[in-house]
One Martini backbone bead per residue (centre of mass of N, CA, C, O) as a GRO file, in nm:
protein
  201
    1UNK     BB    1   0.095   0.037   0.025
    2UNK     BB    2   0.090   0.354  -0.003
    3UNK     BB    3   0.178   0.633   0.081
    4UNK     BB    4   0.007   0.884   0.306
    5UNK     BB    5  -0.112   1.148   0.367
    6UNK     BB    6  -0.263   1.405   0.629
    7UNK     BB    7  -0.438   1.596   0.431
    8UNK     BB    8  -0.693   1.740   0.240
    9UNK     BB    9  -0.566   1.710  -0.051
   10UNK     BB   10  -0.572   1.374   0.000
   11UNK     BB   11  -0.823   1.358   0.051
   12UNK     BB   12  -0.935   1.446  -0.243
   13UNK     BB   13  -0.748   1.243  -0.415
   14UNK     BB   14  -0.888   1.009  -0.287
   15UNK     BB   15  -1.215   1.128  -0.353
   16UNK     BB   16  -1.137   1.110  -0.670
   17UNK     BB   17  -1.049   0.798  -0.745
   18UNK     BB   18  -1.274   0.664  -0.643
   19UNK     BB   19  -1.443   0.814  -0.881
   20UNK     BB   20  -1.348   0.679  -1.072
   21UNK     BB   21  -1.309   0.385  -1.011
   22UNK     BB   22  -1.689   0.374  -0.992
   23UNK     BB   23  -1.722   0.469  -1.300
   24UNK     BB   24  -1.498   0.230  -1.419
   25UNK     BB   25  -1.626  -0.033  -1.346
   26UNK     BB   26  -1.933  -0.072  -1.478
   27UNK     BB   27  -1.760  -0.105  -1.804
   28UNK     BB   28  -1.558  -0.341  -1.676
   29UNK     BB   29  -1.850  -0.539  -1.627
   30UNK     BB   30  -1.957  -0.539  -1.918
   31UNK     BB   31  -1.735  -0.606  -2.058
   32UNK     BB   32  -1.712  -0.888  -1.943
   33UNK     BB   33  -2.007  -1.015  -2.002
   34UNK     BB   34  -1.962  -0.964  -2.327
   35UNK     BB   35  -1.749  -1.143  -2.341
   36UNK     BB   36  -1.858  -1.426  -2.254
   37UNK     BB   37  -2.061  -1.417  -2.454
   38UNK     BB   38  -1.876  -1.474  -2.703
   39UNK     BB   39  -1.696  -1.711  -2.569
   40UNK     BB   40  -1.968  -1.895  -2.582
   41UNK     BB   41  -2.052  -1.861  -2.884
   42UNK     BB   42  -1.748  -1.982  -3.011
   43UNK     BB   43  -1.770  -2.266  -2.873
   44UNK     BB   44  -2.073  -2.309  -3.019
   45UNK     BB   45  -1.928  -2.297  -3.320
   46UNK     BB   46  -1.689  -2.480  -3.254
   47UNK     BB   47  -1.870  -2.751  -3.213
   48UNK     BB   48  -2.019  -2.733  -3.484
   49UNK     BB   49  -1.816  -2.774  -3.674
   50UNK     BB   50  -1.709  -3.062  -3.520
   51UNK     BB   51  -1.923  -3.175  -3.592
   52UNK     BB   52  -1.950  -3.127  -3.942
   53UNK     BB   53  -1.653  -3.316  -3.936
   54UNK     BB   54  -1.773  -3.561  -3.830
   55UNK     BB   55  -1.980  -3.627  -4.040
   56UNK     BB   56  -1.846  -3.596  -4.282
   57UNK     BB   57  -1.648  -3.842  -4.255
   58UNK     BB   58  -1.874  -4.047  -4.200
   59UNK     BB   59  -1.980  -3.986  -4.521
   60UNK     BB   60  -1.677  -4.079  -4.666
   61UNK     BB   61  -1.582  -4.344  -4.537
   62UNK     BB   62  -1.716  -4.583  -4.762
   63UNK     BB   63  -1.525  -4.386  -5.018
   64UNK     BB   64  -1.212  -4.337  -4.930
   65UNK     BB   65  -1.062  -4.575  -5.096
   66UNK     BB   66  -1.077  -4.443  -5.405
   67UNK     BB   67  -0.816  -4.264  -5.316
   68UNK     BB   68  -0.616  -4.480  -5.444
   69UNK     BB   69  -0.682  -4.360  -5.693
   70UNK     BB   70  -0.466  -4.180  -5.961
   71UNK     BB   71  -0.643  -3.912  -5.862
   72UNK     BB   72  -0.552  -3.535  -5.832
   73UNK     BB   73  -0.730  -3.340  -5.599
   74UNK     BB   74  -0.558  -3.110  -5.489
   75UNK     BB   75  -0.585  -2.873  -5.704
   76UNK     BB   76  -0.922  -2.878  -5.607
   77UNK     BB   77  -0.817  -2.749  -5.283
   78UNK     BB   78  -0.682  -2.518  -5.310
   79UNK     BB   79  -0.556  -2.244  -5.218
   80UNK     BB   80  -0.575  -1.887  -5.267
   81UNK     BB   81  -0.794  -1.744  -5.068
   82UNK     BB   82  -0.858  -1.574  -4.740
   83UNK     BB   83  -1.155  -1.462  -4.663
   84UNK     BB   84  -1.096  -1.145  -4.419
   85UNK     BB   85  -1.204  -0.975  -4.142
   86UNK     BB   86  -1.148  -0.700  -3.927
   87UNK     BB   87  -1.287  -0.664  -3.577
   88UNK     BB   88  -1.481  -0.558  -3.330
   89UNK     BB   89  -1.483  -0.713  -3.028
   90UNK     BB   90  -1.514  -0.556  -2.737
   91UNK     BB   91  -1.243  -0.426  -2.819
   92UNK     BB   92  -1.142  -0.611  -3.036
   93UNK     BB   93  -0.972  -0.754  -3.224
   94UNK     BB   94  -1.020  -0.929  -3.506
   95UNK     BB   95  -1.029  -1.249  -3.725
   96UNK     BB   96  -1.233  -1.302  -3.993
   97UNK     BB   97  -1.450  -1.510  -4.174
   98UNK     BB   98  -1.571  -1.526  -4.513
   99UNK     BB   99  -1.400  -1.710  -4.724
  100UNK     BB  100  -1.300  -1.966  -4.945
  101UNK     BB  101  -1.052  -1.941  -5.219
  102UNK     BB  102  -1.011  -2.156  -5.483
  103UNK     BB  103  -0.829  -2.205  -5.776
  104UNK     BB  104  -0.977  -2.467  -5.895
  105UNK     BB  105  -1.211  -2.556  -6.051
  106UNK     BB  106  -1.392  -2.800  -6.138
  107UNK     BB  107  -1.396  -3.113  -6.288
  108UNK     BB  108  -1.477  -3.243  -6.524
  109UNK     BB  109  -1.661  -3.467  -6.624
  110UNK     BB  110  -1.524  -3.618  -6.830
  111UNK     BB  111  -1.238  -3.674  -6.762
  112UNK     BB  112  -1.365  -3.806  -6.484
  113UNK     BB  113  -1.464  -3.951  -6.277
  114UNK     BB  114  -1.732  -4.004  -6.081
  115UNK     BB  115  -1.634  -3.936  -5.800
  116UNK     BB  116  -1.513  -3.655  -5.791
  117UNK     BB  117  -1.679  -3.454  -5.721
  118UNK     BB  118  -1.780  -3.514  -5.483
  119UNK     BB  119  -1.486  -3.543  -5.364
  120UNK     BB  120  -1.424  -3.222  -5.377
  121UNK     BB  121  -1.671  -3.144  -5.204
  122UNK     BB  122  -1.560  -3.276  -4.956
  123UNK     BB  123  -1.283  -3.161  -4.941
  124UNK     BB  124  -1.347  -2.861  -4.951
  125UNK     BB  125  -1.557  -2.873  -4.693
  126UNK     BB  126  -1.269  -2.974  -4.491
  127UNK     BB  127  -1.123  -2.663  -4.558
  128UNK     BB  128  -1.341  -2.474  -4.451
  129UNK     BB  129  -1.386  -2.636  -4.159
  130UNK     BB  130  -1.090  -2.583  -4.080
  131UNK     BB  131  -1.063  -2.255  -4.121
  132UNK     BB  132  -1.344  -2.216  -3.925
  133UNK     BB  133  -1.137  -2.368  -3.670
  134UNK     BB  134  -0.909  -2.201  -3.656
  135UNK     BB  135  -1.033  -1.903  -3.638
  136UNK     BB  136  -1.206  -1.952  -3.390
  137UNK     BB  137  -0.986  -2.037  -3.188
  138UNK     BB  138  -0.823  -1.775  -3.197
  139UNK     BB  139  -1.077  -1.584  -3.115
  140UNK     BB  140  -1.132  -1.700  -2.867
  141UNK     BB  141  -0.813  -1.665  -2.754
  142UNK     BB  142  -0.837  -1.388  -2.733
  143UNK     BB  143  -1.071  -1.291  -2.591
  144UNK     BB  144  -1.007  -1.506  -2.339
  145UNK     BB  145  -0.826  -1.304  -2.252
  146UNK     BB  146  -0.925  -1.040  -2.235
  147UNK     BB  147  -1.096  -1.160  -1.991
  148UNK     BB  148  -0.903  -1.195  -1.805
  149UNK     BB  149  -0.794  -0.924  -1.768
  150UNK     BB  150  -1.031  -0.769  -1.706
  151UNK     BB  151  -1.088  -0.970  -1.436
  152UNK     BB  152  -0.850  -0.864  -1.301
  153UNK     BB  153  -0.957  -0.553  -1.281
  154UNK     BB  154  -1.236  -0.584  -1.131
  155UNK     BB  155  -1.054  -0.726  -0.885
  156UNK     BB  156  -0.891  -0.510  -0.819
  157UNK     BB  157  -1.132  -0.260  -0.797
  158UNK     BB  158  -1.290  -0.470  -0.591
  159UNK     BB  159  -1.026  -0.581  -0.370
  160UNK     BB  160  -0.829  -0.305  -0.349
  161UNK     BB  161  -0.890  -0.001  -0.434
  162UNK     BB  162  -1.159   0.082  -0.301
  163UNK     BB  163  -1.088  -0.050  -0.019
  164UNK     BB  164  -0.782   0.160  -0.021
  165UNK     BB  165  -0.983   0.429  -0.045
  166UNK     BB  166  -1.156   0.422   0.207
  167UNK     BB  167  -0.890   0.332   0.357
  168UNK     BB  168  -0.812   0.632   0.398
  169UNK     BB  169  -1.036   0.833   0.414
  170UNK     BB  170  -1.080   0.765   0.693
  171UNK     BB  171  -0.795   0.832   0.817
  172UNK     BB  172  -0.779   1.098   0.752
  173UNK     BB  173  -1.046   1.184   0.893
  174UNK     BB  174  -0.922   1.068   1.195
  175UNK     BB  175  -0.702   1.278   1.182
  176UNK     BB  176  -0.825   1.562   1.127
  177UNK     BB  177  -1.030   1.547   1.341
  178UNK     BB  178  -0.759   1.508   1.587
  179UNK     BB  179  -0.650   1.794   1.492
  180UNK     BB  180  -0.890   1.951   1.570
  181UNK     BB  181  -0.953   1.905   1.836
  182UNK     BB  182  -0.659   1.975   1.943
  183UNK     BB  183  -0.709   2.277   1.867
  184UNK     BB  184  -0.936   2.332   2.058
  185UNK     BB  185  -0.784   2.261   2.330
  186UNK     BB  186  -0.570   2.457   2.294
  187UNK     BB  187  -0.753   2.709   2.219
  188UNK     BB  188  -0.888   2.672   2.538
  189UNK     BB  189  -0.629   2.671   2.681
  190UNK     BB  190  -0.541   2.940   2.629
  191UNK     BB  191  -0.787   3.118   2.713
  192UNK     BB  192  -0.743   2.996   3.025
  193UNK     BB  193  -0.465   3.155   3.050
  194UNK     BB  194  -0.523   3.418   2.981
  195UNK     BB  195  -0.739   3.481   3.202
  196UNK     BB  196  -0.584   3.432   3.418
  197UNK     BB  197  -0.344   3.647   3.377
  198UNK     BB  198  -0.589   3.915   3.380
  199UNK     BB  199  -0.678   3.805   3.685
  200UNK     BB  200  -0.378   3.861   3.828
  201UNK     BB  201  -0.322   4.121   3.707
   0.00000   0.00000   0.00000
């Protein structure tokens, strides 16, 4: 705890503070709650994804021996660009997915056996689930983050600002009150010693 004066100014200083203190509380209280409502939001988003790629496989496994076939599907799941925004999330930017541009357009019909159409579709659909199984766990560990920062400001200044700054006004109040009390009695027994000496004079 900081040493403090014991003078009117410090008490002053002391109540300027507390009120900054109590002002920016609630704000940091706010800001707390929707960090959590939205880190609650993307663990349900990443939930949700994590369902989606895992039908998926269940979904390609009966038929995933064809990729044994010599027929080369990577190039048309190539990633060219991913569309992604910084948006600002309760005060924090974060990057988000707006969605995956692949390099080269699907396989001719003629040219391919019957399965690959099918076969790159379930590919690009498992690149996309996957980048935004990627992005979504970034976006919530930023987050996450910051939700910790927060609730530690929170935490200070509910259990440590706060309380040592009402305890401080108060002390100086009864420091204050101690030297006024004695200023009077000082200046009580001068009266009657000034009285004293008027009447033996």
């Amino acid at each position: 705890m900081a040493k403090i004066k014991f003078t009117k100014n410090e008490l002053k200083n002391q109540r300027d503070a507390l009120g900054r203190y109590e002002r920016f509380l609630p704000t940091l209280r706010l800001k707390k709650e929707q960090l959590q409502g939205e880190v609650r939001r993307l663990s349900r988003e990443l939930r949700d994804v994590r369902t989606r790629i895992d039908a998926l496989e269940d979904e390609v496994r009966p038929w995933i021996a064809l990729f044994d076939d010599p027929y080369d599907l990577a190039p048309f799941a190539a990633v060219e660009r991913l569309d992604k925004e910084v948006v600002n999330v309760v005060g924090v930017n974060v990057t988000e997915l707006r969605g995956v541009v692949f390099a080269r357009a699907l396989p001719d019909l003629h040219d391919s056996p019957a399965w690959v159409d099918e076969a790159v579709q379930a590919l690009r659909t498992r690149v996309e689930l996957w980048m935004a199984e990627r992005f979504l766990t970034a976006e919530r560990a930023t987050l996450a983050e910051e939700l910790r920062t927060t609730t530690q400001r929170v935490n200070l200044f509910e259990k440590v600002k706060i309380p040592e700054t009402l305890d401080n006004i108060r002390r100086i109040r009864i420091f204050l009150g101690d030297q006024q009390t004695a200023a009077v009695a000082r200046a009580k027994l001068t009266k009657r010693k000034t009285s004293e000496q008027w009447r033996s004079a």
